[in-house]
C-alpha positions as a LaTeX table, in Angstrom:
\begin{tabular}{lrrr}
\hline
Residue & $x$ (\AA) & $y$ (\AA) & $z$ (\AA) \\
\hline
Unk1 & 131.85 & 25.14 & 108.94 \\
Unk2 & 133.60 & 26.83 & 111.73 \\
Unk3 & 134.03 & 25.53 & 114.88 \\
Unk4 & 132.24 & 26.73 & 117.93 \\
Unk5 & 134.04 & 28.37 & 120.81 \\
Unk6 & 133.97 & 26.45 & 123.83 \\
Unk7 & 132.81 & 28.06 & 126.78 \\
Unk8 & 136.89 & 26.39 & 128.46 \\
Unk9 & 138.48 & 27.98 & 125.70 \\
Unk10 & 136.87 & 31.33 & 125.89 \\
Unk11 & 137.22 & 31.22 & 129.93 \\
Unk12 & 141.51 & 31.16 & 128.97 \\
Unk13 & 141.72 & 33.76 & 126.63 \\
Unk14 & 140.12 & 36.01 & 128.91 \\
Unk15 & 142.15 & 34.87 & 131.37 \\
Unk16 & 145.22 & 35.09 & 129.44 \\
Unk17 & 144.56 & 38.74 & 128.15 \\
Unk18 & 144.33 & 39.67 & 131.96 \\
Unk19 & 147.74 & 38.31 & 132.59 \\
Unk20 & 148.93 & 39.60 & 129.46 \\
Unk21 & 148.37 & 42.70 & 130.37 \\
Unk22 & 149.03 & 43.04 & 134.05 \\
Unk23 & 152.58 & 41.26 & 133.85 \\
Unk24 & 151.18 & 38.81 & 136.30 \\
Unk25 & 148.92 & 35.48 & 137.18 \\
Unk26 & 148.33 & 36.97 & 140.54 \\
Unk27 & 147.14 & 40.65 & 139.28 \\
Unk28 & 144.92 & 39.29 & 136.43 \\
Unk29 & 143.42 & 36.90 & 139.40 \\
Unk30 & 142.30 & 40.16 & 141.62 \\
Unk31 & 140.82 & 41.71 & 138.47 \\
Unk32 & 139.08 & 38.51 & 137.32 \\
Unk33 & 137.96 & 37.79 & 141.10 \\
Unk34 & 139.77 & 34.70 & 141.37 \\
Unk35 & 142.39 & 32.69 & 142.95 \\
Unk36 & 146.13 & 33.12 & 140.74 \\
Unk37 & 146.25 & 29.45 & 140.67 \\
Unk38 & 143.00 & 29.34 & 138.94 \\
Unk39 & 144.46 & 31.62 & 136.55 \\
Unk40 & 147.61 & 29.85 & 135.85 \\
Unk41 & 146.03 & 26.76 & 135.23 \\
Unk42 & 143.29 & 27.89 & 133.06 \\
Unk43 & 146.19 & 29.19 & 130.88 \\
Unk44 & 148.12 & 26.08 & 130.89 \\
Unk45 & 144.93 & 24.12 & 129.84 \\
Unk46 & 144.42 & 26.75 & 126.50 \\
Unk47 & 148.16 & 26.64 & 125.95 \\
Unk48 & 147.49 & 22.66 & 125.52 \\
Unk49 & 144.54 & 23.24 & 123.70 \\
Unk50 & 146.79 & 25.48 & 121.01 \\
Unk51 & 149.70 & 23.71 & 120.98 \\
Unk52 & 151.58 & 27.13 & 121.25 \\
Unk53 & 153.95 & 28.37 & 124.52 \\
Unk54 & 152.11 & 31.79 & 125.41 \\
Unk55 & 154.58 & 32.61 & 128.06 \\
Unk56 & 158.02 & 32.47 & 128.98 \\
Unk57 & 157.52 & 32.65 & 132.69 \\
Unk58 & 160.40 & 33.72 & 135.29 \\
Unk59 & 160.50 & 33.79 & 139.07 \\
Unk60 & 159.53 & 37.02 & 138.84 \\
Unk61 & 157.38 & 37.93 & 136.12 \\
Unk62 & 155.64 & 36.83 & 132.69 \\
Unk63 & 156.94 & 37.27 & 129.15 \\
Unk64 & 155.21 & 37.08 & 126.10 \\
Unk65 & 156.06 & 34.93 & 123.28 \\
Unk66 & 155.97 & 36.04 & 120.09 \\
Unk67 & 152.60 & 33.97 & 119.77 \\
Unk68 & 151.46 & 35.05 & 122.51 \\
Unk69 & 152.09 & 38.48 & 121.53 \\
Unk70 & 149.90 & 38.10 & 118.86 \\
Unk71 & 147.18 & 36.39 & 120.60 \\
Unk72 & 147.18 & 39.12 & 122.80 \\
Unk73 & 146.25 & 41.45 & 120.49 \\
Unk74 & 143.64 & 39.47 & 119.01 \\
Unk75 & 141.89 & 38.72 & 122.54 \\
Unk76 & 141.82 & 42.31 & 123.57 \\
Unk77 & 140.12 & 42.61 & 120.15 \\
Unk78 & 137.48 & 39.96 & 121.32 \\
Unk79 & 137.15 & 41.42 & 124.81 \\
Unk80 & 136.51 & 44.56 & 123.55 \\
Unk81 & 133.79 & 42.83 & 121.27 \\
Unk82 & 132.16 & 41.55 & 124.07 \\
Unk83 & 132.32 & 44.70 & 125.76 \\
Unk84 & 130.54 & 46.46 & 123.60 \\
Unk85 & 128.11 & 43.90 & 123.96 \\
Unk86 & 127.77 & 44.73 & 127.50 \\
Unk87 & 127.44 & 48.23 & 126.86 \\
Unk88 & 125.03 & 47.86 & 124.69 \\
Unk89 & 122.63 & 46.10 & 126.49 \\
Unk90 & 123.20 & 48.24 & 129.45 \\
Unk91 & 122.15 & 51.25 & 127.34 \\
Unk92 & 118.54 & 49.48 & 126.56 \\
Unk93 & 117.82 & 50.17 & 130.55 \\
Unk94 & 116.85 & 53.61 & 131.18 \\
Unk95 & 117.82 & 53.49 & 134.67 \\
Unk96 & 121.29 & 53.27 & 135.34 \\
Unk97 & 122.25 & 50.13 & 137.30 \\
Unk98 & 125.20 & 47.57 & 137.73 \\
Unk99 & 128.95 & 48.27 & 138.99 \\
Unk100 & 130.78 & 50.91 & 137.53 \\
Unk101 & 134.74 & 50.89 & 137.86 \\
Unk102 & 136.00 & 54.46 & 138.53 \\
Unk103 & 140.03 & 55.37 & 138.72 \\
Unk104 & 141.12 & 58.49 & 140.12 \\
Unk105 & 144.04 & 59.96 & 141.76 \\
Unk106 & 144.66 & 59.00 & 145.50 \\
Unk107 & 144.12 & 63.04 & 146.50 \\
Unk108 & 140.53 & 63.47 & 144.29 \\
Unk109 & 139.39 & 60.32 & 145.64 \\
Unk110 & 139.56 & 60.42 & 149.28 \\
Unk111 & 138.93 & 64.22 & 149.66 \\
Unk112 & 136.76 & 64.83 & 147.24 \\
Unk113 & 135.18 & 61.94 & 145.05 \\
Unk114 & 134.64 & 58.99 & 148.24 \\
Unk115 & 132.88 & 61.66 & 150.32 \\
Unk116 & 130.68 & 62.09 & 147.51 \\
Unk117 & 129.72 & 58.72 & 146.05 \\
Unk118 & 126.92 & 58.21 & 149.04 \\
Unk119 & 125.01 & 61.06 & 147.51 \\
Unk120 & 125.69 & 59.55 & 144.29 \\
Unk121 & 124.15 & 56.26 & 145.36 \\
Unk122 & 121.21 & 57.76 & 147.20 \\
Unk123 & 120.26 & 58.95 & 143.82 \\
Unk124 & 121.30 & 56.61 & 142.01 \\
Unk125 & 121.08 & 53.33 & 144.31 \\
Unk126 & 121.06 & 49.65 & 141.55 \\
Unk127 & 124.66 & 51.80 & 140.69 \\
Unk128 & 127.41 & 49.96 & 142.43 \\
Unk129 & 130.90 & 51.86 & 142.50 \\
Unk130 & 134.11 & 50.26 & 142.70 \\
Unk131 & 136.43 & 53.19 & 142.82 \\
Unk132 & 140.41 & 52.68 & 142.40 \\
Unk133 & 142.87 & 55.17 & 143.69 \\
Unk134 & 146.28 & 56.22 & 142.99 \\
Unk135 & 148.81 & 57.90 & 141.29 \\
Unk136 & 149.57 & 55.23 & 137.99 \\
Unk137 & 148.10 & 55.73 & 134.38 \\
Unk138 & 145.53 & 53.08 & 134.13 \\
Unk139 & 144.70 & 51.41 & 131.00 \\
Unk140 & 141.09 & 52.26 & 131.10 \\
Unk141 & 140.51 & 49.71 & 128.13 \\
Unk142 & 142.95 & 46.62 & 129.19 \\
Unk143 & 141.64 & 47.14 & 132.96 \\
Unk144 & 137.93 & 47.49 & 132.71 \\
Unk145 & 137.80 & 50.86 & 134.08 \\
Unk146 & 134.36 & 53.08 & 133.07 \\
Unk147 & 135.78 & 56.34 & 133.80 \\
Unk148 & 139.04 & 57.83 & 134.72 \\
Unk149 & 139.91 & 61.34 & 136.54 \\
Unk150 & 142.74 & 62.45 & 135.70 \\
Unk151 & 144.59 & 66.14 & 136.32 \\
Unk152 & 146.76 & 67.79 & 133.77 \\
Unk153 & 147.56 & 67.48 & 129.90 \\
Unk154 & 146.25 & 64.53 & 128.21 \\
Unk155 & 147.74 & 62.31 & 125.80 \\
Unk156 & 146.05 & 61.80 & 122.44 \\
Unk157 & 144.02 & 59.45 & 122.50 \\
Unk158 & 140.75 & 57.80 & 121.25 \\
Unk159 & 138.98 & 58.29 & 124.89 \\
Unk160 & 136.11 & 60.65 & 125.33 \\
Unk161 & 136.58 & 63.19 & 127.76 \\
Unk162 & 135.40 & 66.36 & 129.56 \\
Unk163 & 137.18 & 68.55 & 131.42 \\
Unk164 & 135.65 & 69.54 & 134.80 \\
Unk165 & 137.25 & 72.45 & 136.50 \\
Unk166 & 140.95 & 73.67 & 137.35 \\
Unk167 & 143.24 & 72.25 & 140.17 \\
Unk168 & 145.14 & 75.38 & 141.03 \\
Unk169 & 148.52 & 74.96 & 142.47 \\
Unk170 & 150.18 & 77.40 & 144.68 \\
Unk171 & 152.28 & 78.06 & 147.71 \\
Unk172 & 151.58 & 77.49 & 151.43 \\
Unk173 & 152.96 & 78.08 & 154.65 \\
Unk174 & 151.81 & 77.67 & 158.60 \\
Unk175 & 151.42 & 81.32 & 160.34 \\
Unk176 & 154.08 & 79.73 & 162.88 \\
Unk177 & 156.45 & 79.02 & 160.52 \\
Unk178 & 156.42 & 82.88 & 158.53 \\
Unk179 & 156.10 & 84.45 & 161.62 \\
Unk180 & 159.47 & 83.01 & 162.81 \\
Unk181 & 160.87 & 83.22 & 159.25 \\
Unk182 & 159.49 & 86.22 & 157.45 \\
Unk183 & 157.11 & 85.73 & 154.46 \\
Unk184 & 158.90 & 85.70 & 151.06 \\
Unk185 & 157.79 & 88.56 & 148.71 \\
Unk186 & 159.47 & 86.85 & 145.89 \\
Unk187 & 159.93 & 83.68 & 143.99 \\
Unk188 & 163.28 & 83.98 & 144.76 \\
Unk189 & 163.13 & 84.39 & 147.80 \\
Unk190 & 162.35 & 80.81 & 148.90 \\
Unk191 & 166.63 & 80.09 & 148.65 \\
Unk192 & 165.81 & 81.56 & 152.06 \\
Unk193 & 163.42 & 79.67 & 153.15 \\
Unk194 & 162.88 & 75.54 & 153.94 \\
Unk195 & 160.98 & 73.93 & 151.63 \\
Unk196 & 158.81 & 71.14 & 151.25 \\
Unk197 & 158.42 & 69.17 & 147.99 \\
Unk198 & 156.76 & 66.33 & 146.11 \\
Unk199 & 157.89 & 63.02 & 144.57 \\
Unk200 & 155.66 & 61.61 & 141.84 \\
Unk201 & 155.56 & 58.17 & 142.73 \\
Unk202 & 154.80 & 56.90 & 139.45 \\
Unk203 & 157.78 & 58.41 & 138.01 \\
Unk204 & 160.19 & 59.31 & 140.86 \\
Unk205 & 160.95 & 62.87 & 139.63 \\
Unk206 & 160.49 & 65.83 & 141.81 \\
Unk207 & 157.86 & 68.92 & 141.28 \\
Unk208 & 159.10 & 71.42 & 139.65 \\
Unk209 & 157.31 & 74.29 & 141.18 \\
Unk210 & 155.95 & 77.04 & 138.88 \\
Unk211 & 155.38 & 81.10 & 139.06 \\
Unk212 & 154.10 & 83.72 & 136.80 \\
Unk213 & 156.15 & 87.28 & 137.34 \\
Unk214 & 154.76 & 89.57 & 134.95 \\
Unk215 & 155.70 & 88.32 & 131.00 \\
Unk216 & 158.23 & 85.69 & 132.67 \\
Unk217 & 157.44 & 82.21 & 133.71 \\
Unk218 & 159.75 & 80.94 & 136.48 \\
Unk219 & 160.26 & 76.79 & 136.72 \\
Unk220 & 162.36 & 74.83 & 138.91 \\
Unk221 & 163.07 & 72.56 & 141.31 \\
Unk222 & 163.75 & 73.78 & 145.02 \\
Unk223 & 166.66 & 72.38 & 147.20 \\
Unk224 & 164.02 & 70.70 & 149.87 \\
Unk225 & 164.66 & 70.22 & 153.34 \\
Unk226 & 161.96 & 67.10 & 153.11 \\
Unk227 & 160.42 & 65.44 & 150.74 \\
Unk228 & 157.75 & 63.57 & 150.59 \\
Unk229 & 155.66 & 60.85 & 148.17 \\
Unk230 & 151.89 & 61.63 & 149.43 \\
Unk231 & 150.44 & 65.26 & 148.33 \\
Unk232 & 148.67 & 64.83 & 151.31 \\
Unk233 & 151.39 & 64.62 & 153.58 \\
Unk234 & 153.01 & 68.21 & 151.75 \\
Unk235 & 150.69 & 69.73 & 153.93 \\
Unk236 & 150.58 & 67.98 & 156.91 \\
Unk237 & 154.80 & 68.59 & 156.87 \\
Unk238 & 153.89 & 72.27 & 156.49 \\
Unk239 & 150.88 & 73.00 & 158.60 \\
Unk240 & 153.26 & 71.91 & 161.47 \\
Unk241 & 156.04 & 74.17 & 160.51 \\
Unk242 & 158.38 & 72.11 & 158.02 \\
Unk243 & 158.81 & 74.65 & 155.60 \\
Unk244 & 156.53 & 76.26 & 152.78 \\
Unk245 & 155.40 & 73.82 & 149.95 \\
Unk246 & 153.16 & 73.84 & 147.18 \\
Unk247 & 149.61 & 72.17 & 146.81 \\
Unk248 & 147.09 & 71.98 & 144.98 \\
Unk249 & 143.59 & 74.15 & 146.52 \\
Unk250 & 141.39 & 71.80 & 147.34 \\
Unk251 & 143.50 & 70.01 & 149.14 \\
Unk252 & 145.04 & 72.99 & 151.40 \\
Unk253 & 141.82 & 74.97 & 151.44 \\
Unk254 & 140.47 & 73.12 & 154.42 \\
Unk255 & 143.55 & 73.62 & 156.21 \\
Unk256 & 142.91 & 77.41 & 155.26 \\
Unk257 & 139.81 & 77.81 & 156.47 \\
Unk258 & 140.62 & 76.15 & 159.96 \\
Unk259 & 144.26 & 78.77 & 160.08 \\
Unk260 & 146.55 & 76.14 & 159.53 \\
Unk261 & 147.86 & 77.11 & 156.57 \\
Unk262 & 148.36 & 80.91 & 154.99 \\
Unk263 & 148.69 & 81.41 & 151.00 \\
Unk264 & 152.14 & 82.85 & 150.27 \\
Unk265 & 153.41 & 84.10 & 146.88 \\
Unk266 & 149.70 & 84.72 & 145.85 \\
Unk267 & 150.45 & 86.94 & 143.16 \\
Unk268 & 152.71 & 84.63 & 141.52 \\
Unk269 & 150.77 & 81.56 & 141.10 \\
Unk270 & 150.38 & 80.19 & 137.56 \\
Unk271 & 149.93 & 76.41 & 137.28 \\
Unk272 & 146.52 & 75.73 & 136.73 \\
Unk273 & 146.37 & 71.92 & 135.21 \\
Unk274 & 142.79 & 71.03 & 134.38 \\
Unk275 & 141.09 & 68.22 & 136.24 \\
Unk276 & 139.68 & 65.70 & 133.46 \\
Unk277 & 137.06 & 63.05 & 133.35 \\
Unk278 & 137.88 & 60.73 & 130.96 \\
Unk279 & 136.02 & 57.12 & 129.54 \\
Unk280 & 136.91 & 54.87 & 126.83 \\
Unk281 & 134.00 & 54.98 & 123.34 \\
Unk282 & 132.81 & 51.66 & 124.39 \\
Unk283 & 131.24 & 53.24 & 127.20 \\
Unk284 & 129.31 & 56.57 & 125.48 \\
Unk285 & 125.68 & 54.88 & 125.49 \\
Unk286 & 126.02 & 53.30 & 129.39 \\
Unk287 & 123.20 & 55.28 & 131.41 \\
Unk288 & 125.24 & 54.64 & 134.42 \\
Unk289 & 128.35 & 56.57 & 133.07 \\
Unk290 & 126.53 & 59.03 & 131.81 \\
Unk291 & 124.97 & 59.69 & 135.43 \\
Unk292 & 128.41 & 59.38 & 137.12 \\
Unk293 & 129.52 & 62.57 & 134.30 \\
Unk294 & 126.59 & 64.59 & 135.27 \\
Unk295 & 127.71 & 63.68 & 138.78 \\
Unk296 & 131.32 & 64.63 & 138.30 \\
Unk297 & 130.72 & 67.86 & 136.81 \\
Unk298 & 128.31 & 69.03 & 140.14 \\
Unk299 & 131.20 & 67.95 & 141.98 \\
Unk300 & 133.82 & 70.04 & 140.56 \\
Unk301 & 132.25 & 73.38 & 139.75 \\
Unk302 & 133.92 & 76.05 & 137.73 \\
Unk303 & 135.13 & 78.15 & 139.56 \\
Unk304 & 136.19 & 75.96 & 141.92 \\
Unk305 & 135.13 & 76.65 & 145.57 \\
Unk306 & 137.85 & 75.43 & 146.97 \\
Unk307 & 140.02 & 78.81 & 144.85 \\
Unk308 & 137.65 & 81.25 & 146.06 \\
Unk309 & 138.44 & 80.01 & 149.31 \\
Unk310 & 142.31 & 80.16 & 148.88 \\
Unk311 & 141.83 & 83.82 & 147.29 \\
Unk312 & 140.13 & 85.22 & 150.27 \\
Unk313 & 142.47 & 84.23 & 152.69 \\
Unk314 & 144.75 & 85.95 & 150.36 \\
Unk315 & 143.55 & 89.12 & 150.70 \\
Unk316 & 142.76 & 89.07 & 154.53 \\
Unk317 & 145.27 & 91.27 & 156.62 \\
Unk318 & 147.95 & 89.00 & 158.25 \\
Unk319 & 149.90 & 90.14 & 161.11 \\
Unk320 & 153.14 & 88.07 & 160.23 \\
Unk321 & 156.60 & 89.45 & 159.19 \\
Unk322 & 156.53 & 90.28 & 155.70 \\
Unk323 & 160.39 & 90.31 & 155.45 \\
Unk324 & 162.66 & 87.58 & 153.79 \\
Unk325 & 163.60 & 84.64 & 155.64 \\
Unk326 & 167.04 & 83.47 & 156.75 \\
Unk327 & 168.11 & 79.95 & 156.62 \\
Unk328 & 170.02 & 78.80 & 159.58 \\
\hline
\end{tabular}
């Protein structure tokens, strides 16, 4: 006869997965809602239990033994059991209710997903959303997370997903700043010019900024006078003067629309990456995900409102220099 889990037991493999997988007691604490010393003793109590060293732990992170490695493997296994569990009992209620973990990239969530999610709960209000932002790849699977926006290629993978609309990327400038400098008529033309660039934080590699002229696609990386981590703060830098940078429309369409910023090098622009919603299989029958999809795909129409902003301020007369710029 096999022997029955016991509720301890169970309690430190889940705990242990979460530190598994974060690389630390005090991460898998904040996911699990719990203090890191809870955590590391709740571990140390099923490492007794098993007899087996899970960890070989450091100052300054955790390793995995080679038991533990394989434990690990076998208690996402379970966790994903139970999830599906979950899920599947949450797809028996017709109304979607419950907490639902969304991740999304820091400039989608505060412009465009946070102001958003009250409408969301007004229709949809036993839905609690715990949304995560930034620029990492979350495990959606490891972390818990329901859905996931994400903006460019995708990896294979097993996760659903469904692309929403297109996050076009093109090249901005204040009228103060082109009306002192000139506006460039060419790609080229920005050796001229100060620019303003991006650091993925995630990685630490520069854009590489991208134009279409005619047959010919044009890629590299300009010599920047600043650069900066936030795509946010690209257009802050450049709505007061610092240059012409690239961004993505619906984050420099406001600025647009208020005069801040002017379109340059309109008829160049080619990188379109597609913004994604994606959600992991466990989670296809959960009413509230499938609200929150509905939901995302009203909030990112195709086309985009946010281009058709950034392509009539395109065509609207400017009375700045069109002439090529001179670096000091």
């Amino acid at each position: 006869m096999t022997e029955s889990i016991s509720l301890e037991r169970l309690t430190g493999i889940v705990a242990f997965a979460r530190a598994a997988s974060h690389g630390s007691f005090t991460a898998a604490a904040q996911s699990l809602s719990v203090s890191p010393s809870a955590v590391s003793k709740t571990i140390q109590r099923l490492e007794q239990q098993l007899g087996l060293r899970l960890f070989t732990r450091t100052t300054r992170s955790l390793v995995l033994t080679p038991e533990g490695r394989e434990l690990h493997e076998r208690a996402l296994h379970l966790l994903r059991a139970a999830e599906d569990v979950v899920q599947s009992a949450a797809a028996v209620r017709a109304e979607p209710a419950g907490t639902i973990k969304v991740a999304a990239p820091l400039p989608i969530g505060t412009r465009l997903l946070a102001p958003a999610l009250p409408e969301f709960r007004r229709r949809y209000p036993k839905v609690q959303v715990d949304l995560r932002l930034g620029d990492r790849f979350v495990n959606l699977v490891e972390e818990g997370i329901d859905v996931a926006i994400r903006i460019g290629d995708l990896p294979d993978s097993n996760l659903l997903s469904r692309g929403l609309t297109s996050a076009k990327v093109s090249a901005f400038a204040s009228p103060a700043y082109l009306a002192a400098r000139g506006t460039p008529q060419r790609p080229e033309d920005l050796k001229h010019h100060d620019c303003v660039n991006f650091r993925y934080q995630a990685s630490g590699q520069l854009m590489r900024w991208v134009f279409k002229a005619g047959s010919r696609t044009l890629e590299f990386t300009p010599d920047a006078a600043i650069v900066v981590d936030v795509s946010d703060a690209v257009v802050e830098v450049i709505a007061a003067g610092g240059g012409i940078g690239m961004s993505a429309s619906f984050i420099a369409a406001p600025y647009v629309e208020r005069g801040l910023l002017v379109p340059v090098l309109t008829d160049f622009a080619a990188h379109m990456p597609t913004i994604t919603a994606i959600w992991p299989e466990s989670r296809r029958a959960s009413p509230s995900v499938k609200a929150f999809i509905v939901f995302l795909e009203e909030l990112f129409p195709s086309p985009a409102p946010w281009d058709a902003v950034i392509a009539d301020a395109a065509l609207r007369p400017k009375h700045i220099p069109s002439t090529r710029g001179t670096k000091e």
